[in-house]
Short mmCIF file of C-alpha atoms in Angstrom, two decimals:
data_model
loop_
_atom_site.label_atom_id
_atom_site.label_comp_id
_atom_site.label_asym_id
_atom_site.label_seq_id
_atom_site.Cartn_x
_atom_site.Cartn_y
_atom_site.Cartn_z
CA UNK A 183 77.69 88.05 113.56
CA UNK A 184 75.39 88.48 110.59
CA UNK A 185 72.62 89.83 112.89
CA UNK A 186 74.64 93.06 112.61
CA UNK A 187 74.03 92.99 108.86
CA UNK A 188 71.03 92.80 106.55
CA UNK A 189 71.02 89.47 104.69
CA UNK A 190 68.84 87.71 102.11
CA UNK A 191 66.73 86.42 105.01
CA UNK A 192 65.45 90.00 105.44
CA UNK A 193 64.01 90.55 101.94
CA UNK A 194 61.44 89.08 99.52
CA UNK A 195 63.05 89.32 96.08
CA UNK A 196 60.17 88.00 93.94
CA UNK A 197 59.62 90.28 90.97
CA UNK A 198 62.41 92.62 92.12
CA UNK A 199 65.40 93.68 90.04
CA UNK A 200 68.37 92.60 92.17
CA UNK A 201 71.69 94.32 91.46
CA UNK A 202 74.07 91.64 92.70
CA UNK A 203 77.73 92.67 93.10
CA UNK A 204 79.87 89.54 92.66
CA UNK A 205 83.55 88.77 92.20
CA UNK A 206 84.06 87.44 88.67
CA UNK A 207 87.73 88.52 88.53
CA UNK A 208 88.91 84.99 87.67
CA UNK A 209 92.16 83.86 86.02
CA UNK A 210 91.87 83.31 82.26
CA UNK A 211 94.04 81.38 79.81
CA UNK A 212 93.46 81.54 76.03
CA UNK A 213 90.02 83.04 76.54
CA UNK A 214 88.88 80.38 79.02
CA UNK A 215 88.48 80.48 82.82
CA UNK A 216 91.42 78.53 84.30
CA UNK A 217 90.26 78.55 87.94
CA UNK A 218 86.51 78.69 88.68
CA UNK A 219 86.80 78.94 92.49
CA UNK A 220 85.30 82.43 92.63
CA UNK A 221 82.44 81.43 90.31
CA UNK A 222 81.71 78.43 92.54
CA UNK A 223 81.62 80.74 95.57
CA UNK A 224 78.97 83.08 94.13
CA UNK A 225 76.83 80.39 92.47
CA UNK A 226 74.65 79.68 95.57
CA UNK A 227 73.59 83.33 95.93
CA UNK A 228 72.82 83.63 92.20
CA UNK A 229 70.73 80.46 92.08
CA UNK A 230 68.90 81.26 95.34
CA UNK A 231 67.85 84.70 94.07
CA UNK A 232 66.80 83.19 90.73
CA UNK A 233 64.83 80.39 92.42
CA UNK A 234 63.03 82.96 94.58
CA UNK A 235 61.86 84.84 91.47
CA UNK A 236 64.29 87.75 91.55
CA UNK A 237 65.65 89.27 88.33
CA UNK A 238 69.35 88.70 88.99
CA UNK A 239 71.57 91.43 87.48
CA UNK A 240 75.28 90.74 87.98
CA UNK A 241 77.72 93.62 88.50
CA UNK A 242 81.44 92.87 88.49
CA UNK A 243 84.85 94.15 87.46
CA UNK A 244 87.54 92.29 85.57
CA UNK A 245 91.22 93.24 85.50
CA UNK A 246 92.42 96.84 85.56
CA UNK A 247 91.30 98.28 82.21
CA UNK A 248 91.95 101.92 81.32
CA UNK A 249 88.58 102.41 79.63
CA UNK A 250 86.84 99.88 77.37
CA UNK A 251 89.14 97.02 76.37
CA UNK A 252 87.71 93.84 74.83
CA UNK A 253 90.39 91.64 76.42
CA UNK A 254 88.84 92.59 79.78
CA UNK A 255 85.26 91.82 78.74
CA UNK A 256 83.16 89.73 81.12
CA UNK A 257 81.42 87.98 78.21
CA UNK A 258 83.51 84.74 78.36
CA UNK A 259 83.22 84.73 82.17
CA UNK A 260 79.42 84.97 81.92
CA UNK A 261 79.46 81.98 79.54
CA UNK A 262 81.61 79.98 81.99
CA UNK A 263 79.22 80.89 84.83
CA UNK A 264 76.23 79.72 82.78
CA UNK A 265 77.97 76.37 82.27
CA UNK A 266 78.69 76.08 85.99
CA UNK A 267 75.18 76.87 87.26
CA UNK A 268 73.52 75.10 84.29
CA UNK A 269 71.25 78.08 83.57
CA UNK A 270 71.24 80.72 80.83
CA UNK A 271 73.11 83.92 81.70
CA UNK A 272 72.27 86.78 79.33
CA UNK A 273 74.91 89.44 78.65
CA UNK A 274 74.70 93.21 78.10
CA UNK A 275 77.70 94.91 76.53
CA UNK A 276 77.62 97.83 78.97
CA UNK A 277 76.71 98.20 82.64
CA UNK A 278 74.81 101.49 82.19
CA UNK A 279 72.93 103.30 79.42
CA UNK A 280 70.71 101.87 76.71
CA UNK A 281 72.33 98.39 76.32
CA UNK A 282 71.93 97.73 80.05
CA UNK A 283 68.44 99.25 80.31
CA UNK A 284 67.16 97.23 77.32
CA UNK A 285 68.59 93.97 78.66
CA UNK A 286 67.08 94.55 82.12
CA UNK A 287 63.69 95.49 80.65
CA UNK A 288 63.60 92.18 78.74
CA UNK A 289 64.09 90.10 81.93
CA UNK A 290 61.44 87.81 83.42
CA UNK A 291 61.36 86.71 87.07
CA UNK A 292 64.18 84.25 87.73
CA UNK A 293 66.28 85.40 84.75
CA UNK A 294 70.00 86.05 85.15
CA UNK A 295 71.85 88.86 83.34
CA UNK A 296 75.53 89.78 83.49
CA UNK A 297 76.41 93.41 82.77
CA UNK A 298 79.75 94.36 81.19
CA UNK A 299 82.84 95.21 83.28
CA UNK A 300 82.05 98.12 85.63
CA UNK A 301 85.67 99.31 85.37
CA UNK A 302 85.21 100.17 81.70
CA UNK A 303 83.94 103.42 83.27
CA UNK A 304 86.42 105.58 85.24
CA UNK A 305 83.50 106.77 87.36
CA UNK A 306 83.26 103.28 88.95
CA UNK A 307 86.50 103.58 90.91
CA UNK A 308 85.80 107.25 91.71
CA UNK A 309 82.45 106.24 93.27
CA UNK A 310 80.94 109.05 91.19
CA UNK A 311 77.38 109.83 92.43
CA UNK A 312 76.13 110.33 88.84
CA UNK A 313 77.43 106.86 87.86
CA UNK A 314 75.97 105.36 91.07
CA UNK A 315 72.58 106.84 90.08
CA UNK A 316 72.89 105.37 86.55
CA UNK A 317 73.53 101.91 88.02
CA UNK A 318 70.76 102.33 90.62
CA UNK A 319 68.16 102.98 87.87
CA UNK A 320 68.59 99.33 86.84
CA UNK A 321 67.67 97.80 90.21
CA UNK A 322 65.23 97.81 93.12
CA UNK A 323 67.67 96.40 95.69
CA UNK A 324 71.45 95.92 95.94
CA UNK A 325 73.07 92.73 97.23
CA UNK A 326 76.81 92.69 97.91
CA UNK A 327 78.36 89.23 97.60
CA UNK A 328 81.91 90.38 96.83
CA UNK A 329 83.83 90.48 100.10
CA UNK A 330 87.07 90.45 98.10
CA UNK A 331 86.23 93.94 96.76
CA UNK A 332 84.72 95.24 100.02
CA UNK A 333 87.84 97.23 100.93
CA UNK A 334 87.21 99.43 97.87
CA UNK A 335 84.72 102.30 98.08
CA UNK A 336 83.68 102.04 94.43
CA UNK A 337 80.28 102.72 92.88
CA UNK A 338 79.24 99.07 92.57
CA UNK A 339 80.93 97.88 95.81
CA UNK A 340 79.79 100.63 98.20
CA UNK A 341 78.04 103.57 96.52
CA UNK A 342 74.90 101.60 95.63
CA UNK A 343 74.45 100.70 99.31
CA UNK A 344 73.62 104.35 100.06
CA UNK A 345 70.89 104.71 97.41
CA UNK A 346 69.20 101.28 97.33
CA UNK A 347 68.09 98.85 100.09
CA UNK A 348 71.31 96.86 100.75
CA UNK A 349 71.84 93.23 101.78
CA UNK A 350 74.71 90.76 102.20
CA UNK A 351 74.69 87.79 99.80
CA UNK A 352 75.38 84.27 101.06
CA UNK A 353 79.11 84.36 100.25
CA UNK A 354 79.50 87.68 102.07
CA UNK A 355 77.44 86.33 104.97
CA UNK A 356 79.63 83.20 105.24
CA UNK A 357 82.78 85.33 105.15
CA UNK A 358 81.52 87.70 107.87
CA UNK A 359 80.48 84.74 110.06
CA UNK A 360 83.89 83.07 109.65
CA UNK A 361 85.83 86.26 110.34
CA UNK A 362 83.76 86.99 113.45
CA UNK A 363 84.63 83.53 114.79
CA UNK A 364 88.31 84.13 114.04
CA UNK A 365 89.05 87.51 115.62
CA UNK A 366 85.94 89.50 116.65
CA UNK A 367 84.37 86.91 118.98
CA UNK A 368 86.83 83.99 118.95
CA UNK A 369 87.02 80.88 121.10
CA UNK A 370 90.28 81.37 123.01
CA UNK A 371 93.20 80.75 123.02
CA UNK A 372 93.80 82.28 119.57
CA UNK A 373 96.95 81.80 117.50
CA UNK A 374 97.88 83.67 114.34
CA UNK A 375 100.41 82.40 111.80
CA UNK A 376 101.76 85.26 109.70
CA UNK A 377 104.32 84.64 106.98
CA UNK A 378 105.41 86.02 103.66
CA UNK A 379 108.39 87.95 102.43
CA UNK A 380 108.13 91.43 103.89
CA UNK A 381 107.41 93.04 107.25
CA UNK A 382 106.81 96.37 105.48
CA UNK A 383 103.54 95.13 103.93
CA UNK A 384 102.25 93.75 107.24
CA UNK A 385 103.23 96.27 109.96
CA UNK A 386 99.59 97.32 110.57
CA UNK A 387 98.56 93.67 110.59
CA UNK A 388 101.16 92.62 113.17
CA UNK A 389 100.46 95.63 115.40
CA UNK A 390 96.72 94.85 115.41
CA UNK A 391 97.15 91.09 115.93
CA UNK A 392 99.41 91.31 118.99
CA UNK A 393 96.52 93.02 120.81
CA UNK A 394 94.01 90.34 119.71
CA UNK A 395 95.74 86.95 119.84
CA UNK A 396 97.42 84.84 122.52
CA UNK A 397 100.31 83.71 120.33
CA UNK A 398 101.74 85.00 117.06
CA UNK A 399 103.90 82.76 114.86
CA UNK A 400 106.07 84.78 112.47
CA UNK A 401 107.57 82.91 109.50
CA UNK A 402 108.82 83.43 105.97
CA UNK A 403 111.18 86.24 105.02
CA UNK A 404 109.49 88.42 107.65
CA UNK A 405 110.95 86.28 110.42
CA UNK A 406 114.48 87.05 109.17
CA UNK A 407 113.91 90.76 109.85
CA UNK A 408 112.87 89.94 113.44
CA UNK A 409 115.85 87.60 113.92
CA UNK A 410 118.25 90.24 112.56
CA UNK A 411 116.71 92.82 114.93
CA UNK A 412 117.55 90.50 117.84
CA UNK A 413 121.17 90.19 116.74
CA UNK A 414 120.99 86.82 115.00
CA UNK A 415 123.37 86.45 112.04
CA UNK A 416 121.12 85.62 109.06
CA UNK A 417 123.78 85.33 106.32
CA UNK A 418 122.51 86.36 102.90
CA UNK A 419 118.84 85.81 103.78
CA UNK A 420 116.09 88.10 102.54
CA UNK A 421 115.42 90.72 105.24
CA UNK A 422 114.40 94.35 105.65
CA UNK A 423 117.23 95.37 107.96
CA UNK A 424 116.05 98.98 108.01
CA UNK A 425 112.90 97.78 109.84
CA UNK A 426 114.81 96.31 112.81
CA UNK A 427 113.46 99.05 115.14
CA UNK A 428 109.91 98.36 113.92
CA UNK A 429 110.35 94.64 114.63
CA UNK A 430 111.59 95.37 118.16
CA UNK A 431 108.65 97.74 118.75
CA UNK A 432 106.19 95.00 117.71
CA UNK A 433 107.92 92.55 120.08
CA UNK A 434 107.59 95.08 122.95
CA UNK A 435 103.94 95.72 122.09
CA UNK A 436 103.32 91.96 122.15
CA UNK A 437 104.94 91.64 125.59
CA UNK A 438 102.74 94.45 126.93
CA UNK A 439 99.64 92.71 125.52
CA UNK A 440 100.70 89.30 126.90
CA UNK A 441 100.96 87.86 123.38
CA UNK A 442 103.68 85.23 122.88
CA UNK A 443 105.78 85.81 119.74
CA UNK A 444 106.99 82.54 118.25
CA UNK A 445 109.99 82.98 115.94
CA UNK A 446 112.05 80.20 114.30
CA UNK A 447 114.60 78.48 116.55
CA UNK A 448 116.31 76.80 113.61
CA UNK A 449 116.26 77.18 109.84
CA UNK A 450 116.76 75.32 106.57
CA UNK A 451 119.67 76.93 104.74
CA UNK A 452 120.79 76.74 101.10
CA UNK A 453 123.30 78.71 99.01
CA UNK A 454 120.95 78.96 96.01
CA UNK A 455 117.29 79.89 95.67
CA UNK A 456 116.43 77.05 93.27
CA UNK A 457 114.33 73.89 93.52
CA UNK A 458 116.05 70.97 95.26
CA UNK A 459 119.20 73.00 95.99
CA UNK A 460 121.40 71.23 98.55
CA UNK A 461 120.16 72.35 101.98
CA UNK A 462 120.79 71.73 105.65
CA UNK A 463 119.09 72.64 108.94
CA UNK A 464 121.09 74.86 111.30
CA UNK A 465 120.50 76.30 114.74
CA UNK A 466 120.24 80.09 114.81
CA UNK A 467 123.75 80.38 116.31
CA UNK A 468 125.35 78.57 113.37
CA UNK A 469 123.87 80.05 110.18
CA UNK A 470 126.66 80.24 107.56
CA UNK A 471 127.60 83.73 106.37
CA UNK A 472 127.00 82.75 102.73
CA UNK A 473 123.74 80.86 103.41
CA UNK A 474 120.10 81.85 102.88
CA UNK A 475 117.23 80.95 105.22
CA UNK A 476 114.56 79.40 102.96
CA UNK A 477 112.34 77.56 105.45
CA UNK A 478 111.77 76.99 109.15
CA UNK A 479 113.78 74.08 110.57
CA UNK A 480 112.50 70.84 112.15
CA UNK A 481 112.62 72.14 115.75
CA UNK A 482 110.65 75.22 114.71
CA UNK A 483 108.00 72.99 113.08
CA UNK A 484 107.63 71.08 116.36
CA UNK A 485 107.16 74.38 118.22
CA UNK A 486 104.59 75.66 115.72
CA UNK A 487 102.60 72.42 115.84
CA UNK A 488 102.65 72.55 119.64
CA UNK A 489 101.29 76.11 119.50
CA UNK A 490 98.53 74.93 117.16
CA UNK A 491 97.74 72.14 119.66
CA UNK A 492 97.33 74.73 122.42
CA UNK A 493 94.95 76.89 120.37
CA UNK A 494 91.18 76.79 119.93
CA UNK A 495 91.21 79.26 117.02
CA UNK A 496 93.80 79.75 114.25
CA UNK A 497 94.08 82.65 111.80
CA UNK A 498 96.62 82.12 109.00
CA UNK A 499 98.03 84.53 106.42
CA UNK A 500 101.27 83.83 104.56
CA UNK A 501 103.64 80.84 104.16
CA UNK A 502 106.42 79.87 106.60
CA UNK A 503 109.08 79.48 103.90
CA UNK A 504 109.70 79.53 100.14
CA UNK A 505 106.81 77.11 99.66
CA UNK A 506 106.83 77.44 95.85
CA UNK A 507 110.01 75.36 95.55
CA UNK A 508 110.80 72.01 97.21
CA UNK A 509 112.17 71.16 99.70
CA UNK A 510 111.52 74.63 101.17
CA UNK A 511 107.77 73.97 101.28
CA UNK A 512 108.09 71.48 104.13
CA UNK A 513 107.43 73.82 107.08
CA UNK A 514 104.29 75.26 105.51
CA UNK A 515 102.99 71.86 104.37
CA UNK A 516 103.55 70.12 107.74
CA UNK A 517 101.95 72.95 109.76
CA UNK A 518 99.00 73.20 107.32
CA UNK A 519 98.31 69.47 107.51
CA UNK A 520 98.59 69.53 111.29
CA UNK A 521 96.08 72.41 111.53
CA UNK A 522 93.77 70.53 109.14
CA UNK A 523 93.89 67.38 111.32
CA UNK A 524 93.05 69.41 114.44
CA UNK A 525 90.17 71.07 112.56
CA UNK A 526 88.79 67.73 111.36
CA UNK A 527 88.99 66.46 114.95
CA UNK A 528 86.79 69.46 115.97
CA UNK A 529 89.58 70.78 118.21
CA UNK A 530 90.33 73.91 116.17
CA UNK A 531 88.51 76.66 114.27
CA UNK A 532 90.86 77.49 111.38
CA UNK A 533 90.45 80.53 109.12
CA UNK A 534 92.97 81.31 106.38
CA UNK A 535 93.17 83.87 103.59
CA UNK A 536 95.40 85.60 101.05
CA UNK A 537 96.59 84.41 97.65
CA UNK A 538 99.83 82.67 98.71
CA UNK A 539 98.09 81.09 101.69
CA UNK A 540 95.29 79.63 99.57
CA UNK A 541 97.89 78.34 97.07
CA UNK A 542 99.89 76.74 99.90
CA UNK A 543 96.82 75.06 101.44
CA UNK A 544 95.82 73.73 98.02
CA UNK A 545 99.38 72.44 97.53
CA UNK A 546 99.15 70.69 100.91
CA UNK A 547 95.77 69.24 99.86
CA UNK A 548 94.00 70.60 102.94
CA UNK A 549 92.14 73.76 101.83
CA UNK A 550 88.79 71.96 102.13
CA UNK A 551 89.64 70.77 105.67
CA UNK A 552 90.03 74.28 107.15
CA UNK A 553 86.94 75.83 108.76
CA UNK A 554 87.04 78.68 106.23
CA UNK A 555 89.40 79.76 103.47
CA UNK A 556 88.92 83.29 102.17
CA UNK A 557 89.65 83.90 98.49
CA UNK A 558 89.89 87.64 99.25
CA UNK A 559 93.39 89.13 99.27
CA UNK A 560 93.45 92.83 100.14
CA UNK A 561 90.07 92.80 101.91
CA UNK A 562 91.09 89.87 104.13
CA UNK A 563 94.35 91.64 105.03
CA UNK A 564 92.63 94.95 105.81
CA UNK A 565 90.05 93.17 107.96
CA UNK A 566 92.90 91.48 109.89
CA UNK A 567 94.50 94.91 110.30
CA UNK A 568 91.33 96.03 112.08
CA UNK A 569 90.30 98.48 109.36
CA UNK A 570 86.61 99.03 108.51
CA UNK A 571 85.73 97.82 105.01
CA UNK A 572 83.44 100.25 103.10
CA UNK A 573 81.54 97.48 101.27
CA UNK A 574 80.78 95.79 104.61
CA UNK A 575 80.04 98.89 106.70
CA UNK A 576 77.28 99.95 104.28
CA UNK A 577 75.45 96.66 105.03
CA UNK A 578 75.32 97.24 108.80
CA UNK A 579 71.96 97.51 110.53
CA UNK A 580 72.09 101.00 112.09
#
């Protein structure tokens, strides 16, 4: 896959100023990084460039500031990164202008510098050519290692790729390799598990997947909309009843593409959406009028695990039930652990992504057992929808 893209294998960085776009948008609590996963992901690219004698200049955004706002400063993140990679990380209190230029000019080969939040400038999100040129003055080459921001055509995520020699960092390269194995050039048969609350946020995704995969498992609140569309009484369950026609259209499109749609055949029902509420499994023909579907039932879990057994490749986005509260996490946990076992046995390539999905796999204790887990949210979803990602397209070898 990465032969389609320029990578760090294609460039000698010694003595060069490397503008490295990374994802440092990490969760913070009381001024400290509370989850360093994204820092851990970008560390290998940073240290490799430093070891090879590049001047590593980090570009990143943090939060959604409306102009300069100290609570969205990258300074504490840069300090946490320095602790993680056990190397000094200098900091400049702007990403353009004199503070940035001075800090870059003071760098020696192998030094690492973090520039202040690119989104302190409105021109960043507008991909303003003047702002792109200001950033480009600071570097000789641009390396994009932020797949999670690759669906945005911003100055630091895409614009720089048109004015400087552009390369994929190691995290980006790993992501592109994993995604190619999942949907672009997969080992068949391919199964997708798609869950979550709403069909409305995943119509494009479902319509693209039914043309790419051999079986599509639909779970979570989304499944209720499909069940309702087929005339199943779903009680007081969460559903988008106005999307019944859309659900039926997706089912027809799947039939035409020879993709099996796997919907729940039973469900775990409760009268209250609270942890450890009294619950019971019912067949679809017996769901109480005052009940809510909060998880897939035991027969559905058996069917999903059987579908995983039949697959060589699995793509997963979204939980099968209300996984945040027990006992409605059971369907997601059991299926995740089963997929992990198949992966460890070298019988399955498993790729998962999206915030809730990553949280669910961590909860199940199996995130490290999947072939690849993407920390990207919107970019992972848009890639699964079949949309080109600006920050990736600009890296292609033409």
